[in-house]
Amino acid sequence: MIDIRKLAARALLAMSFAAAAHGVSAQTYPSRPVTWIVPFAAGGPTDALARAIAERVARELGQPIVIDNAPGAGGTVGAAKASRAVPDGYTMLVGHMGYMGAAPALYKKLAYDPVKDFAPVFRFPDTPLVLMVRKEHPAKDIKALVDFGKANPDKLFISNAGVGSSSHLIAALFAASAGIRISQVPYKGAGPALIDVIGGQVDGIFDQTNTALPQIKEAKVRALAVTSKVRLPQLKDVPTLGETVLPGFEASTWYGIYSPKGTPQAVLDKVQQAYLKVMSDKTFTDRLAEQAIQMLPAEQYTGAALGKHTEAEVARWRAVAAKANIALD
Ligand code: MLT
């Protein structure tokens, strides 16, 4: 008969050996600041959400979490950097649907494998996107924008956060589903990409709600549609794409924290526990919900659930990218 206590003791011993191999003790981790790599420019939705969560997780862990913005190639530059980091829990990646889900389908040569090179730690809540245009654009509603796109192939200039970012992927899906040809304009993050919509240098953008809502509120851009299944309480007058031009269309950006493969399990567990505690604080989740960030059932926040989700998304995007003909521009 298996003695559960012996089994647990052996597992604990194995964990502390693994941790010791990287010079890290799970008991004292973290004993110095931790770095989270955000592979987009500061001021964008990934940066904003990561900082909000990092601040709270850091409080639980008792050490600061430093955000390292490492933009480039739709997040794949930062993800590659994270995959090469020492797997000791002191460098982790803020991953998202693009470079951790779609990238293997888009990039012929990817310097990392989202599944094989990383250990999933925990999943963030999801963020829907808003399709917005510059204030002077002639399209006053979503139908008019699609009509404009049909009448003017390649003349609708949509900015994005780089090839394979969610703003790029969702704009490509939108264009393919609506049967229009748009011109995508890549930036190093949705932050600078949105600034150029406000400035009128480009026509529009699909941006995530946490950074889109303040600009819409101040009337610096015009919101035409949201990508969520139902309308957002913060934008009651803005229709969903599904109820207007694209029945059944629904999309949002998913995120998660990943650590380089080989990080001791006890360290991953400690960080996950800290996060789950943060997400059980209703004051905090209410603050995120005010930005139209969509909470998930608690069991979906775990590292195990993020691992399954990542594998499913890598497979899904291979099919989606081929069908919608999304390729590197
Ligand atoms: C960003 O922070 O720049 C965005 O999350 C990128 C994106 O559109 O996916």
Coordinates of N, CA and C in Angstrom, one line a residue, residues 3 30 46 50 69 74 92 98 109 162 164 171 176 178 190 206 233 240 242-244 276 295 305 319:
D3 N 2.1 4.7 1.1 CA 2.0 5.5 2.3 C 2.0 7.0 1.9
P30 N 10.4 34.9 -2.3 CA 11.5 35.6 -2.9 C 12.3 36.4 -1.9
T46 N -1.4 45.8 -21.7 CA -0.7 44.7 -21.0 C 0.1 45.3 -19.9
A50 N -0.7 44.4 -16.0 CA 0.4 43.7 -15.3 C 0.8 44.5 -14.1
N69 N 9.8 46.4 -19.5 CA 9.2 46.5 -20.9 C 10.2 46.1 -21.9
G74 N 5.6 42.0 -32.0 CA 4.3 41.5 -31.4 C 4.5 40.8 -30.1
M92 N 10.0 36.3 -14.8 CA 8.8 35.7 -15.3 C 8.2 36.5 -16.5
G98 N -1.3 36.4 -28.1 CA -0.5 36.6 -29.3 C 0.7 35.7 -29.3
K109 N 10.0 31.1 -37.9 CA 11.1 30.8 -36.9 C 10.7 31.5 -35.6
G162 N 1.8 45.4 -33.1 CA 2.8 44.6 -33.6 C 2.2 43.3 -34.2
G164 N 1.0 39.8 -34.6 CA 0.7 38.8 -33.6 C 0.2 39.3 -32.3
A171 N -8.1 42.6 -35.5 CA -8.4 43.4 -36.6 C -8.4 42.6 -37.9
A176 N -11.3 39.9 -42.2 CA -11.6 38.6 -42.9 C -13.1 38.3 -42.8
A178 N -15.6 40.4 -42.2 CA -16.4 41.5 -42.8 C -16.2 41.5 -44.3
A190 N 0.2 48.9 -27.9 CA -1.1 49.5 -28.2 C -1.0 51.0 -27.6
F206 N -8.2 48.4 -32.6 CA -8.9 47.6 -31.7 C -8.1 47.7 -30.4
P233 N -21.3 47.4 -19.6 CA -22.0 48.4 -18.8 C -21.4 49.8 -19.0
T240 N -22.2 45.5 -29.9 CA -21.2 44.5 -30.1 C -21.1 44.3 -31.6
G242 N -21.0 41.4 -32.8 CA -22.0 40.3 -33.1 C -23.4 40.7 -33.4
E243 N -23.8 41.8 -32.7 CA -25.2 42.2 -32.9 C -25.4 43.1 -34.1
T244 N -24.3 43.5 -34.7 CA -24.4 44.4 -35.9 C -23.9 43.7 -37.2
L276 N -3.9 34.0 -6.2 CA -5.3 33.5 -5.9 C -5.8 34.3 -4.7
M295 N -13.9 38.9 -15.2 CA -13.4 37.9 -14.2 C -13.8 36.5 -14.8
A305 N -4.7 25.3 -15.2 CA -5.7 25.7 -16.2 C -5.0 26.5 -17.3
A319 N -5.4 26.7 -36.8 CA -6.5 26.6 -37.7 C -7.1 28.0 -38.0

